Amino acid sequence: MPAMSDYDIDSLDALRQRIRDFAAARAWERYHTPKNLVMALSVEAAELLEPFQWLTAEQSLQLSAEQHEAVRQEIADVLIYLTRLADVLDIDLLDAAAAKLAINARKYPVDRAHGNATKYLANQTNRDSSDD
Amino acid sequence: MPAMSDYDIDSLDALRQRIRDFAAARAWERYHTPKNLVMALSVEAAELLEPFQWLTAEQSLQLSAEQHEAVRQEIADVLIYLTRLADVLDIDLLDAAAAKLAINARKYPVDRAHGNATKYLANQTNRDSSDD
Amino acid sequence: MPAMSDYDIDSLDALRQRIRDFAAARAWERYHTPKNLVMALSVEAAELLEPFQWLTAEQSLQLSAEQHEAVRQEIADVLIYLTRLADVLDIDLLDAAAAKLAINARKYPVDRAHGNATKYLANQTNRDSSDD
Amino acid sequence: MPAMSDYDIDSLDALRQRIRDFAAARAWERYHTPKNLVMALSVEAAELLEPFQWLTAEQSLQLSAEQHEAVRQEIADVLIYLTRLADVLDIDLLDAAAAKLAINARKYPVDRAHGNATKYLANQTNRDSSDD
């Protein structure tokens, strides 16, 4: 039987199905409540912080091959849990991203936001949108 | 000129390009060091925790329309920063996910992991892989 | 020379000094910018999530001795980085906590907040205070 | 009746009691399972990341009065949830910190760790201790 690694995953839909199969084969669905999945996602996102926490910004652009591979695996973990969470909540990832970019475009019009660190540095992001 | 919202985003590659355009139009590239991007990603992942923190697992499966939309936007934020981070680090998201699922399949063989909470509850995940 | 473990730490001020000595002895101060310290703190806070992510609420109250000790060490890590961050920013931890509890008491008056899950479940916390 | 803000909080034990009273007065104890509390703690830790995510290390040392106060409140939130979590799990914060510093002293002996970024940058922290 071919190993999973023999299959390319060529779309988010394919990834979603592969993760469903993985969880179902192990009877792990009962662990995958949204509450648990958001926790797992935050754990992985924080594991992404760890390689960078003592690096300068410049060093963060010059990772060793070993560091780069570790980061690649953590990025993968975040995508896997994010895909699973979106699946369980019946959310289409690309539709959601497109909608959010449209919101962001209105919140940060190019003419006001260009090179303008002030609002960006104040990080008026989601909180701003919740004031709308 | 058509607004961004008039374009569907139909693939991760399209999302990646849309985010590049968004950041370039605002001259925000200098903020997007990997170190800063992993921080922004963790901020958004934690904003995903917030709607769930006082809910029971059951309640987490029955979000109101308002809660669901808020979660949808946070999921989008995570995907947007993850896509940008992968882009800046020249990492292909789907290739990375496929490779990590292959690693996970070896770490959690179906015969040992099926319905078996112990190892999973001990959460021997990335730490296990670092022991390989 | 007595080992560090021979000293009790009997106050937050004593802990702050012990951490200063630890970092100074290793010439680690240059890593301890606020930006780096908040990253390290988030990494540790997420390591606290990990033992709990697949547990039910009930299971989370019945940790094994091994799990309890692991959690105890992660809690310690969070306190250590929090103390260091507060020190570097010249913030008194107990004064800050007292002030924040006073703010919280105004935001959640007993008569309105008692047994009332709605506002609490909507998690109107810091965002509320930022609307003040 | 004196307002809470009329009381200084002069020790972690006093803070722990103040938080117990706060939660009891509002009948909030049922939300404070360890699982929920570690989530709330991570949310607050990530709110601490947010003011710093686009700042350089140097800028992070020169916060405005407004940014400093916002950070002070987030630090307080982390301490409040950490204190509550430790209380619910019957963990003494200062004892735990002292024990962890002793472990850290063995893991990072001064002669090997002094000015030595390599091991520190590889961030061999808790994972190292879990290999012990």
Short mmCIF file of C-alpha atoms in Angstrom, two decimals:
data_model
loop_
_atom_site.label_atom_id
_atom_site.label_comp_id
_atom_site.label_asym_id
_atom_site.label_seq_id
_atom_site.Cartn_x
_atom_site.Cartn_y
_atom_site.Cartn_z
CA MET A 1 0.00 0.00 0.00
CA PRO A 2 1.38 3.38 -0.94
CA ALA A 3 2.49 5.54 1.94
CA MET A 4 0.75 8.86 2.46
CA SER A 5 3.90 10.63 1.41
CA ASP A 6 3.44 9.27 -2.07
CA TYR A 7 0.48 11.53 -2.54
CA ASP A 8 0.89 15.17 -3.37
CA ILE A 9 -1.51 17.46 -1.61
CA ASP A 10 -2.35 20.00 -4.27
CA SER A 11 -5.12 22.06 -2.71
CA LEU A 12 -6.60 23.04 0.63
CA ASP A 13 -9.58 20.81 -0.16
CA ALA A 14 -7.24 17.87 -0.63
CA LEU A 15 -5.48 18.72 2.63
CA ARG A 16 -8.81 18.91 4.44
CA GLN A 17 -9.76 15.44 3.18
CA ARG A 18 -6.37 13.97 4.05
CA ILE A 19 -6.71 15.27 7.62
CA ARG A 20 -10.24 13.88 7.88
CA ASP A 21 -8.95 10.48 6.82
CA PHE A 22 -6.04 10.69 9.27
CA ALA A 23 -8.29 11.51 12.24
CA ALA A 24 -10.98 8.98 11.27
CA ALA A 25 -8.45 6.16 10.88
CA ARG A 26 -7.37 6.77 14.48
CA ALA A 27 -10.85 7.45 15.88
CA TRP A 28 -9.63 10.84 17.06
CA GLU A 29 -12.69 12.82 16.08
CA ARG A 30 -13.95 13.11 19.63
CA TYR A 31 -10.87 15.12 20.60
CA HIS A 32 -11.45 17.57 17.78
CA THR A 33 -14.00 19.87 19.33
CA PRO A 34 -13.46 23.50 18.29
CA LYS A 35 -12.38 24.32 21.85
CA ASN A 36 -9.62 21.71 21.77
CA LEU A 37 -8.57 22.56 18.23
CA VAL A 38 -8.07 26.27 18.97
CA MET A 39 -5.87 25.26 21.91
CA ALA A 40 -3.79 22.93 19.73
CA LEU A 41 -3.50 25.68 17.12
CA SER A 42 -2.22 28.17 19.71
CA VAL A 43 0.29 25.62 20.97
CA GLU A 44 1.68 25.23 17.45
CA ALA A 45 1.68 28.97 16.76
CA ALA A 46 3.73 29.47 19.92
CA GLU A 47 6.13 26.73 18.84
CA LEU A 48 6.69 28.96 15.81
CA LEU A 49 7.70 31.82 18.12
CA GLU A 50 10.32 29.78 19.90
CA PRO A 51 13.06 29.62 17.24
CA PHE A 52 12.84 33.39 16.86
CA GLN A 53 12.52 34.63 20.40
CA TRP A 54 16.19 35.49 20.98
CA LEU A 55 17.02 36.37 17.37
CA THR A 56 17.29 39.87 16.01
CA ALA A 57 15.11 40.77 13.05
CA GLU A 58 18.15 40.36 10.80
CA GLN A 59 19.04 36.95 12.22
CA SER A 60 15.42 35.93 11.68
CA LEU A 61 16.02 36.39 7.94
CA GLN A 62 19.10 34.12 7.98
CA LEU A 63 17.99 30.85 9.49
CA SER A 64 20.25 27.83 9.32
CA ALA A 65 19.01 24.87 7.27
CA GLU A 66 18.15 23.11 10.54
CA GLN A 67 16.22 26.08 11.91
CA HIS A 68 14.43 26.52 8.58
CA GLU A 69 13.29 22.90 8.57
CA ALA A 70 12.08 23.15 12.16
CA VAL A 71 10.12 26.28 11.28
CA ARG A 72 8.74 24.56 8.18
CA GLN A 73 7.36 21.75 10.36
CA GLU A 74 5.78 24.19 12.81
CA ILE A 75 4.18 26.13 9.95
CA ALA A 76 2.79 22.83 8.70
CA ASP A 77 1.36 22.05 12.15
CA VAL A 78 -0.41 25.40 12.23
CA LEU A 79 -1.89 24.84 8.77
CA ILE A 80 -3.02 21.32 9.66
CA TYR A 81 -4.86 22.42 12.81
CA LEU A 82 -6.26 25.50 11.08
CA THR A 83 -7.60 23.36 8.24
CA ARG A 84 -9.14 20.91 10.71
CA LEU A 85 -10.70 23.70 12.78
CA ALA A 86 -12.19 25.35 9.69
CA ASP A 87 -13.51 21.96 8.57
CA VAL A 88 -15.18 21.24 11.92
CA LEU A 89 -16.75 24.72 11.89
CA ASP A 90 -17.73 24.46 8.20
CA ILE A 91 -15.67 27.50 7.23
CA ASP A 92 -14.08 27.83 3.81
CA LEU A 93 -10.54 29.08 4.39
CA LEU A 94 -10.00 30.93 1.11
CA ASP A 95 -13.44 32.57 1.17
CA ALA A 96 -12.80 33.70 4.74
CA ALA A 97 -9.38 35.09 3.81
CA ALA A 98 -10.77 36.95 0.78
CA ALA A 99 -13.49 38.50 2.92
CA LYS A 100 -11.03 39.54 5.60
CA LEU A 101 -8.65 41.10 3.07
CA ALA A 102 -11.55 43.15 1.78
CA ILE A 103 -12.26 44.34 5.32
CA ASN A 104 -8.56 45.11 5.82
CA ALA A 105 -8.45 47.08 2.56
CA ARG A 106 -11.22 49.33 3.88
CA LYS A 107 -9.55 49.70 7.28
CA TYR A 108 -6.16 50.50 5.78
CA PRO A 109 -6.78 52.48 2.60
CA VAL A 110 -3.54 52.81 0.64
CA ASP A 111 -3.54 56.58 0.73
CA ARG A 112 -3.70 56.68 4.53
CA ALA A 113 -1.76 53.54 5.35
CA HIS A 114 1.15 53.94 2.94
CA GLY A 115 4.44 53.92 4.81
CA ASN A 116 2.39 55.11 7.73
CA ALA A 117 3.54 53.24 10.76
CA THR A 118 1.43 55.07 13.33
CA LYS A 119 -1.88 53.32 12.97
CA TYR A 120 -0.16 50.07 12.10
CA LEU A 121 2.14 50.30 15.09
CA ALA A 122 -0.82 51.05 17.30
CA ASN A 123 -2.04 47.77 15.86
CA GLN A 124 -5.57 48.89 15.38
CA THR A 125 -6.57 45.73 13.63
CA ASN A 126 -9.34 43.43 14.76
CA ARG A 127 -10.30 45.80 17.53
CA ASP A 128 -10.91 48.44 14.92
CA SER A 129 -13.10 46.13 12.93
CA SER A 130 -15.07 45.35 16.07
CA ASP A 131 -15.72 49.07 16.46
CA ASP A 132 -17.34 49.24 13.02
CA MET B 1 -10.64 49.95 -10.85
CA PRO B 2 -12.20 46.81 -9.47
CA ALA B 3 -12.15 46.48 -5.71
CA MET B 4 -10.22 43.59 -4.23
CA SER B 5 -13.45 42.03 -3.08
CA ASP B 6 -14.44 41.51 -6.67
CA TYR B 7 -11.78 38.85 -7.02
CA ASP B 8 -12.27 35.35 -5.74
CA ILE B 9 -9.20 33.84 -4.18
CA ASP B 10 -9.20 30.29 -5.47
CA SER B 11 -5.87 28.92 -4.30
CA LEU B 12 -3.16 29.45 -1.71
CA ASP B 13 -0.92 30.76 -4.49
CA ALA B 14 -3.54 33.38 -5.36
CA LEU B 15 -3.86 34.29 -1.66
CA ARG B 16 -0.10 34.64 -1.38
CA GLN B 17 -0.02 37.03 -4.34
CA ARG B 18 -2.95 39.04 -3.04
CA ILE B 19 -1.18 39.51 0.29
CA ARG B 20 2.06 40.52 -1.46
CA ASP B 21 0.14 43.16 -3.40
CA PHE B 22 -1.61 44.37 -0.23
CA ALA B 23 1.64 44.80 1.69
CA ALA B 24 3.52 46.32 -1.25
CA ALA B 25 0.79 48.89 -1.92
CA ARG B 26 1.17 50.10 1.64
CA ALA B 27 4.98 49.81 1.79
CA TRP B 28 4.62 47.47 4.76
CA GLU B 29 7.27 45.00 3.74
CA ARG B 30 9.77 46.26 6.27
CA TYR B 31 7.49 45.21 9.12
CA HIS B 32 7.21 41.71 7.76
CA THR B 33 10.35 40.13 9.12
CA PRO B 34 9.81 36.50 10.15
CA LYS B 35 10.23 37.52 13.78
CA ASN B 36 7.42 40.05 13.55
CA LEU B 37 5.20 37.79 11.50
CA VAL B 38 5.37 34.89 13.98
CA MET B 39 4.35 37.34 16.71
CA ALA B 40 1.40 38.61 14.67
CA LEU B 41 0.41 34.99 13.94
CA SER B 42 0.44 34.11 17.65
CA VAL B 43 -1.65 37.18 18.44
CA GLU B 44 -4.29 36.05 15.95
CA ALA B 45 -4.18 32.42 17.12
CA ALA B 46 -4.84 33.62 20.66
CA GLU B 47 -7.72 35.78 19.43
CA LEU B 48 -9.17 32.48 18.23
CA LEU B 49 -8.95 31.10 21.78
CA GLU B 50 -10.89 33.97 23.27
CA PRO B 51 -14.43 33.16 22.10
CA PHE B 52 -14.01 29.63 23.43
CA GLN B 53 -12.25 30.12 26.73
CA TRP B 54 -15.32 29.97 28.97
CA LEU B 55 -17.38 27.63 26.78
CA THR B 56 -17.80 23.94 27.41
CA ALA B 57 -16.83 21.59 24.60
CA GLU B 58 -20.52 21.21 23.75
CA GLN B 59 -21.12 24.94 23.66
CA SER B 60 -18.09 25.27 21.41
CA LEU B 61 -19.99 23.20 18.82
CA GLN B 62 -23.04 25.51 18.96
CA LEU B 63 -21.76 28.99 18.25
CA SER B 64 -24.20 31.79 17.56
CA ALA B 65 -24.11 33.35 14.08
CA GLU B 66 -22.28 36.31 15.59
CA GLN B 67 -19.69 34.14 17.33
CA HIS B 68 -19.25 32.04 14.19
CA GLU B 69 -18.55 35.13 12.07
CA ALA B 70 -16.05 36.45 14.64
CA VAL B 71 -14.28 33.09 14.63
CA ARG B 72 -14.33 33.04 10.81
CA GLN B 73 -12.50 36.40 10.76
CA GLU B 74 -9.92 35.23 13.27
CA ILE B 75 -9.32 32.04 11.26
CA ALA B 76 -8.82 34.24 8.21
CA ASP B 77 -6.29 36.38 10.08
CA VAL B 78 -4.30 33.29 11.03
CA LEU B 79 -4.29 32.05 7.43
CA ILE B 80 -3.25 35.46 6.11
CA TYR B 81 -0.27 35.76 8.46
CA LEU B 82 0.68 32.12 7.95
CA THR B 83 0.64 32.58 4.19
CA ARG B 84 2.75 35.73 4.47
CA LEU B 85 5.23 34.06 6.83
CA ALA B 86 5.60 31.04 4.54
CA ASP B 87 6.07 33.39 1.58
CA VAL B 88 8.80 35.42 3.32
CA LEU B 89 10.57 32.17 4.31
CA ASP B 90 10.07 30.61 0.84
CA ILE B 91 8.09 27.69 2.25
CA ASP B 92 5.37 25.97 0.23
CA LEU B 93 2.45 25.48 2.60
CA LEU B 94 0.90 22.39 1.02
CA ASP B 95 4.26 20.64 0.54
CA ALA B 96 5.12 21.34 4.17
CA ALA B 97 1.73 20.01 5.34
CA ALA B 98 2.07 16.85 3.24
CA ALA B 99 5.54 16.21 4.64
CA LYS B 100 4.36 16.75 8.21
CA LEU B 101 1.38 14.44 7.79
CA ALA B 102 3.77 11.76 6.60
CA ILE B 103 5.86 12.27 9.75
CA ASN B 104 2.71 12.16 11.88
CA ALA B 105 1.57 8.94 10.20
CA ARG B 106 4.84 7.30 11.28
CA LYS B 107 4.60 8.71 14.81
CA TYR B 108 0.99 7.65 15.24
CA PRO B 109 0.55 4.36 13.36
CA VAL B 110 -3.13 3.47 13.15
CA ASP B 111 -2.72 0.18 14.97
CA ARG B 112 -1.15 1.83 18.00
CA ALA B 113 -2.94 5.17 17.95
CA HIS B 114 -6.48 3.98 17.26
CA GLY B 115 -8.81 5.15 20.01
CA ASN B 116 -5.72 5.26 22.14
CA ALA B 117 -5.82 8.39 24.18
CA THR B 118 -2.76 7.79 26.30
CA LYS B 119 0.00 8.77 23.94
CA TYR B 120 -2.20 11.41 22.37
CA LEU B 121 -3.18 12.84 25.74
CA ALA B 122 0.46 12.93 26.74
CA ASN B 123 0.71 14.99 23.58
CA GLN B 124 3.89 13.46 22.37
CA THR B 125 3.91 15.41 19.19
CA ASN B 126 6.69 17.67 18.00
CA ARG B 127 8.79 16.74 20.98
CA ASP B 128 8.62 13.15 19.83
CA SER B 129 9.68 14.10 16.35
CA SER B 130 12.62 15.98 17.81
CA ASP B 131 13.66 12.79 19.55
CA ASP B 132 13.89 10.95 16.20
CA MET C 1 29.23 27.72 47.56
CA PRO C 2 25.58 27.13 48.30
CA ALA C 3 23.48 26.11 45.34
CA MET C 4 20.64 28.41 44.36
CA SER C 5 18.16 25.81 45.50
CA ASP C 6 19.30 26.38 49.06
CA TYR C 7 17.69 29.78 49.03
CA ASP C 8 13.99 30.18 49.55
CA ILE C 9 12.40 32.83 47.41
CA ASP C 10 9.90 34.45 49.73
CA SER C 11 8.62 37.41 47.73
CA LEU C 12 8.25 38.70 44.18
CA ASP C 13 11.01 41.23 44.96
CA ALA C 14 13.33 38.37 45.93
CA LEU C 15 12.39 36.50 42.75
CA ARG C 16 13.08 39.59 40.67
CA GLN C 17 16.55 39.91 42.18
CA ARG C 18 17.30 36.21 41.76
CA ILE C 19 16.41 36.44 38.06
CA ARG C 20 18.56 39.57 37.64
CA ASP C 21 21.50 37.71 39.15
CA PHE C 22 20.86 34.66 36.94
CA ALA C 23 20.80 36.71 33.74
CA ALA C 24 23.76 38.89 34.73
CA ALA C 25 25.93 35.89 35.60
CA ARG C 26 25.40 34.58 32.08
CA ALA C 27 25.61 37.97 30.32
CA TRP C 28 22.14 37.37 28.92
CA GLU C 29 20.81 40.86 29.41
CA ARG C 30 21.10 41.78 25.78
CA TYR C 31 18.55 39.12 24.86
CA HIS C 32 16.07 40.49 27.37
CA THR C 33 14.49 43.28 25.37
CA PRO C 34 10.76 43.63 26.06
CA LYS C 35 10.04 42.39 22.54
CA ASN C 36 11.96 39.16 23.14
CA LEU C 37 10.62 38.68 26.64
CA VAL C 38 6.96 38.91 25.57
CA MET C 39 7.71 36.24 22.94
CA ALA C 40 9.34 33.96 25.52
CA LEU C 41 6.38 34.53 27.83
CA SER C 42 3.90 33.53 25.12
CA VAL C 43 5.92 30.42 24.34
CA GLU C 44 5.72 29.36 27.99
CA ALA C 45 2.02 30.22 28.28
CA ALA C 46 1.34 28.00 25.28
CA GLU C 47 3.40 25.20 26.83
CA LEU C 48 0.86 25.44 29.64
CA LEU C 49 -1.96 24.83 27.15
CA GLU C 50 -0.41 21.67 25.81
CA PRO C 51 -1.06 19.24 28.69
CA PHE C 52 -4.71 20.29 28.67
CA GLN C 53 -5.55 20.50 25.00
CA TRP C 54 -7.15 17.06 24.64
CA LEU C 55 -8.47 16.79 28.20
CA THR C 56 -12.05 17.41 29.20
CA ALA C 57 -12.68 20.03 31.88
CA GLU C 58 -13.15 17.21 34.41
CA GLN C 59 -9.91 15.49 33.41
CA SER C 60 -8.16 18.85 33.76
CA LEU C 61 -9.03 18.76 37.46
CA GLN C 62 -7.52 15.28 37.92
CA LEU C 63 -3.98 15.52 36.66
CA SER C 64 -1.54 12.71 37.34
CA ALA C 65 1.44 13.50 39.56
CA GLU C 66 3.60 13.62 36.46
CA GLN C 67 1.25 15.97 34.62
CA HIS C 68 0.94 18.15 37.73
CA GLU C 69 4.71 18.51 38.01
CA ALA C 70 5.03 19.36 34.32
CA VAL C 71 2.34 22.01 34.70
CA ARG C 72 4.06 23.33 37.84
CA GLN C 73 7.27 23.86 35.85
CA GLU C 74 5.45 25.63 33.04
CA ILE C 75 3.67 27.89 35.54
CA ALA C 76 7.08 28.69 37.00
CA ASP C 77 8.44 29.56 33.55
CA VAL C 78 5.57 31.97 32.97
CA LEU C 79 6.15 33.65 36.33
CA ILE C 80 9.89 33.92 35.72
CA TYR C 81 9.49 35.61 32.34
CA LEU C 82 6.65 37.81 33.61
CA THR C 83 8.79 38.95 36.53
CA ARG C 84 11.72 39.66 34.21
CA LEU C 85 9.52 41.56 31.74
CA ALA C 86 7.99 43.67 34.52
CA ASP C 87 11.48 44.37 35.87
CA VAL C 88 12.82 45.49 32.47
CA LEU C 89 9.76 47.75 32.02
CA ASP C 90 9.93 49.03 35.60
CA ILE C 91 6.45 47.77 36.42
CA ASP C 92 5.50 46.65 39.93
CA LEU C 93 3.57 43.41 39.51
CA LEU C 94 1.37 43.61 42.61
CA ASP C 95 0.53 47.30 42.10
CA ALA C 96 -0.41 46.54 38.49
CA ALA C 97 -2.59 43.60 39.57
CA ALA C 98 -4.34 45.66 42.25
CA ALA C 99 -5.07 48.43 39.75
CA LYS C 100 -6.39 45.95 37.18
CA LEU C 101 -8.64 44.23 39.74
CA ALA C 102 -10.11 47.63 40.56
CA ILE C 103 -10.82 48.19 36.86
CA ASN C 104 -12.33 44.70 36.61
CA ALA C 105 -14.54 45.35 39.64
CA ARG C 106 -16.02 48.37 37.86
CA LYS C 107 -16.45 46.46 34.60
CA TYR C 108 -18.08 43.49 36.28
CA PRO C 109 -20.15 44.84 39.19
CA VAL C 110 -21.35 41.98 41.36
CA ASP C 111 -25.02 42.75 40.87
CA ARG C 112 -24.76 42.54 37.09
CA ALA C 113 -22.05 39.90 36.75
CA HIS C 114 -23.29 37.42 39.36
CA GLY C 115 -23.83 34.02 37.78
CA ASN C 116 -24.28 35.94 34.56
CA ALA C 117 -22.52 34.07 31.84
CA THR C 118 -23.63 36.23 28.92
CA LYS C 119 -21.28 39.16 29.23
CA TYR C 120 -18.53 36.92 30.55
CA LEU C 121 -19.03 34.41 27.73
CA ALA C 122 -18.91 37.24 25.23
CA ASN C 123 -15.58 37.87 26.92
CA GLN C 124 -15.90 41.59 27.11
CA THR C 125 -12.66 42.05 28.94
CA ASN C 126 -9.78 44.22 27.85
CA ARG C 127 -11.64 45.37 24.80
CA ASP C 128 -14.26 46.82 27.08
CA SER C 129 -11.65 48.68 29.04
CA SER C 130 -10.18 50.02 25.81
CA ASP C 131 -13.59 51.47 24.99
CA ASP C 132 -13.61 53.47 28.25
CA MET D 1 -17.90 49.59 52.29
CA PRO D 2 -14.39 50.33 51.10
CA ALA D 3 -13.78 49.77 47.43
CA MET D 4 -11.28 47.09 46.46
CA SER D 5 -8.92 49.77 45.21
CA ASP D 6 -8.55 50.99 48.76
CA TYR D 7 -6.63 47.87 49.61
CA ASP D 8 -2.99 47.48 48.75
CA ILE D 9 -2.06 44.01 47.62
CA ASP D 10 1.29 43.40 49.28
CA SER D 11 1.98 39.75 48.53
CA LEU D 12 1.09 36.95 46.14
CA ASP D 13 -0.90 35.34 48.95
CA ALA D 14 -2.94 38.53 49.32
CA LEU D 15 -3.47 38.63 45.54
CA ARG D 16 -4.61 35.02 45.53
CA GLN D 17 -7.19 35.75 48.22
CA ARG D 18 -8.39 38.89 46.50
CA ILE D 19 -8.96 36.93 43.28
CA ARG D 20 -10.79 34.18 45.19
CA ASP D 21 -13.10 36.80 46.68
CA PHE D 22 -13.64 38.42 43.26
CA ALA D 23 -14.61 35.15 41.60
CA ALA D 24 -16.74 33.95 44.52
CA ALA D 25 -18.70 37.20 44.68
CA ARG D 26 -19.66 36.70 41.05
CA ALA D 27 -20.21 32.94 41.26
CA TRP D 28 -17.61 32.49 38.53
CA GLU D 29 -15.86 29.49 40.01
CA ARG D 30 -17.42 27.05 37.61
CA TYR D 31 -15.67 28.76 34.67
CA HIS D 32 -12.31 28.45 36.36
CA THR D 33 -11.36 24.92 35.45
CA PRO D 34 -7.62 24.58 34.75
CA LYS D 35 -8.41 24.00 31.08
CA ASN D 36 -10.27 27.30 30.80
CA LEU D 37 -7.74 29.19 32.89
CA VAL D 38 -4.77 28.16 30.75
CA MET D 39 -6.71 29.38 27.70
CA ALA D 40 -7.46 32.73 29.35
CA LEU D 41 -3.79 33.01 30.34
CA SER D 42 -2.63 32.41 26.78
CA VAL D 43 -5.10 35.01 25.48
CA GLU D 44 -3.62 37.59 27.85
CA ALA D 45 -0.02 36.61 27.08
CA ALA D 46 -0.75 37.13 23.39
CA GLU D 47 -2.33 40.52 24.16
CA LEU D 48 1.10 41.35 25.56
CA LEU D 49 2.69 40.47 22.21
CA GLU D 50 0.45 42.82 20.29
CA PRO D 51 1.91 46.21 21.23
CA PHE D 52 5.37 44.93 20.32
CA GLN D 53 4.78 42.98 17.12
CA TRP D 54 5.78 45.71 14.66
CA LEU D 55 8.32 47.44 16.92
CA THR D 56 12.04 47.02 16.64
CA ALA D 57 13.89 45.87 19.74
CA GLU D 58 15.00 49.47 20.32
CA GLN D 59 11.48 50.84 19.96
CA SER D 60 10.32 48.19 22.43
CA LEU D 61 12.52 49.87 25.03
CA GLN D 62 10.97 53.31 24.41
CA LEU D 63 7.26 52.87 24.86
CA SER D 64 4.99 55.89 25.04
CA ALA D 65 3.18 56.50 28.32
CA GLU D 66 0.02 55.18 26.69
CA GLN D 67 1.71 52.02 25.40
CA HIS D 68 3.39 51.48 28.78
CA GLU D 69 0.06 51.67 30.61
CA ALA D 70 -1.55 49.26 28.14
CA VAL D 71 1.33 46.82 28.65
CA ARG D 72 1.05 47.26 32.42
CA GLN D 73 -2.60 46.19 32.28
CA GLU D 74 -1.82 43.17 30.13
CA ILE D 75 0.98 42.13 32.50
CA ALA D 76 -1.52 42.42 35.33
CA ASP D 77 -4.00 40.22 33.48
CA VAL D 78 -1.36 37.53 33.01
CA LEU D 79 -0.44 37.64 36.70
CA ILE D 80 -4.10 37.49 37.77
CA TYR D 81 -4.85 34.41 35.66
CA LEU D 82 -1.55 32.77 36.61
CA THR D 83 -2.30 33.30 40.29
CA ARG D 84 -5.81 31.89 39.86
CA LEU D 85 -4.54 28.87 37.90
CA ALA D 86 -1.86 28.13 40.52
CA ASP D 87 -4.49 28.45 43.26
CA VAL D 88 -6.90 26.03 41.55
CA LEU D 89 -4.06 23.54 41.05
CA ASP D 90 -2.73 24.06 44.60
CA ILE D 91 0.65 25.22 43.34
CA ASP D 92 2.77 27.71 45.29
CA LEU D 93 4.07 30.21 42.74
CA LEU D 94 7.29 31.23 44.50
CA ASP D 95 8.23 27.66 45.44
CA ALA D 96 7.65 26.59 41.84
CA ALA D 97 9.79 29.48 40.53
CA ALA D 98 12.61 28.69 42.97
CA ALA D 99 12.60 25.05 41.93
CA LYS D 100 12.61 25.93 38.24
CA LEU D 101 15.48 28.40 38.65
CA ALA D 102 17.46 25.63 40.30
CA ILE D 103 16.76 23.36 37.31
CA ASN D 104 17.73 26.20 34.94
CA ALA D 105 20.98 26.78 36.83
CA ARG D 106 21.95 23.16 36.22
CA LYS D 107 20.91 23.31 32.57
CA TYR D 108 22.78 26.55 31.93
CA PRO D 109 25.91 26.48 34.09
CA VAL D 110 27.55 29.90 34.09
CA ASP D 111 30.81 28.64 32.64
CA ARG D 112 29.12 27.14 29.61
CA ALA D 113 26.25 29.57 29.18
CA HIS D 114 28.13 32.85 29.68
CA GLY D 115 27.71 35.06 26.64
CA ASN D 116 27.10 31.86 24.76
CA ALA D 117 24.25 32.43 22.42
CA THR D 118 24.36 29.11 20.61
CA LYS D 119 22.61 26.87 23.10
CA TYR D 120 20.39 29.74 24.22
CA LEU D 121 19.52 30.63 20.63
CA ALA D 122 18.74 27.00 19.96
CA ASN D 123 16.39 27.53 22.88
CA GLN D 124 17.07 24.23 24.52
CA THR D 125 14.89 24.97 27.47
CA ASN D 126 12.01 22.85 28.66
CA ARG D 127 12.64 20.29 25.98
CA ASP D 128 16.09 19.76 27.38
CA SER D 129 14.72 19.28 30.84
CA SER D 130 12.22 16.79 29.50
CA ASP D 131 15.12 14.77 28.10
CA ASP D 132 16.63 14.49 31.58
#
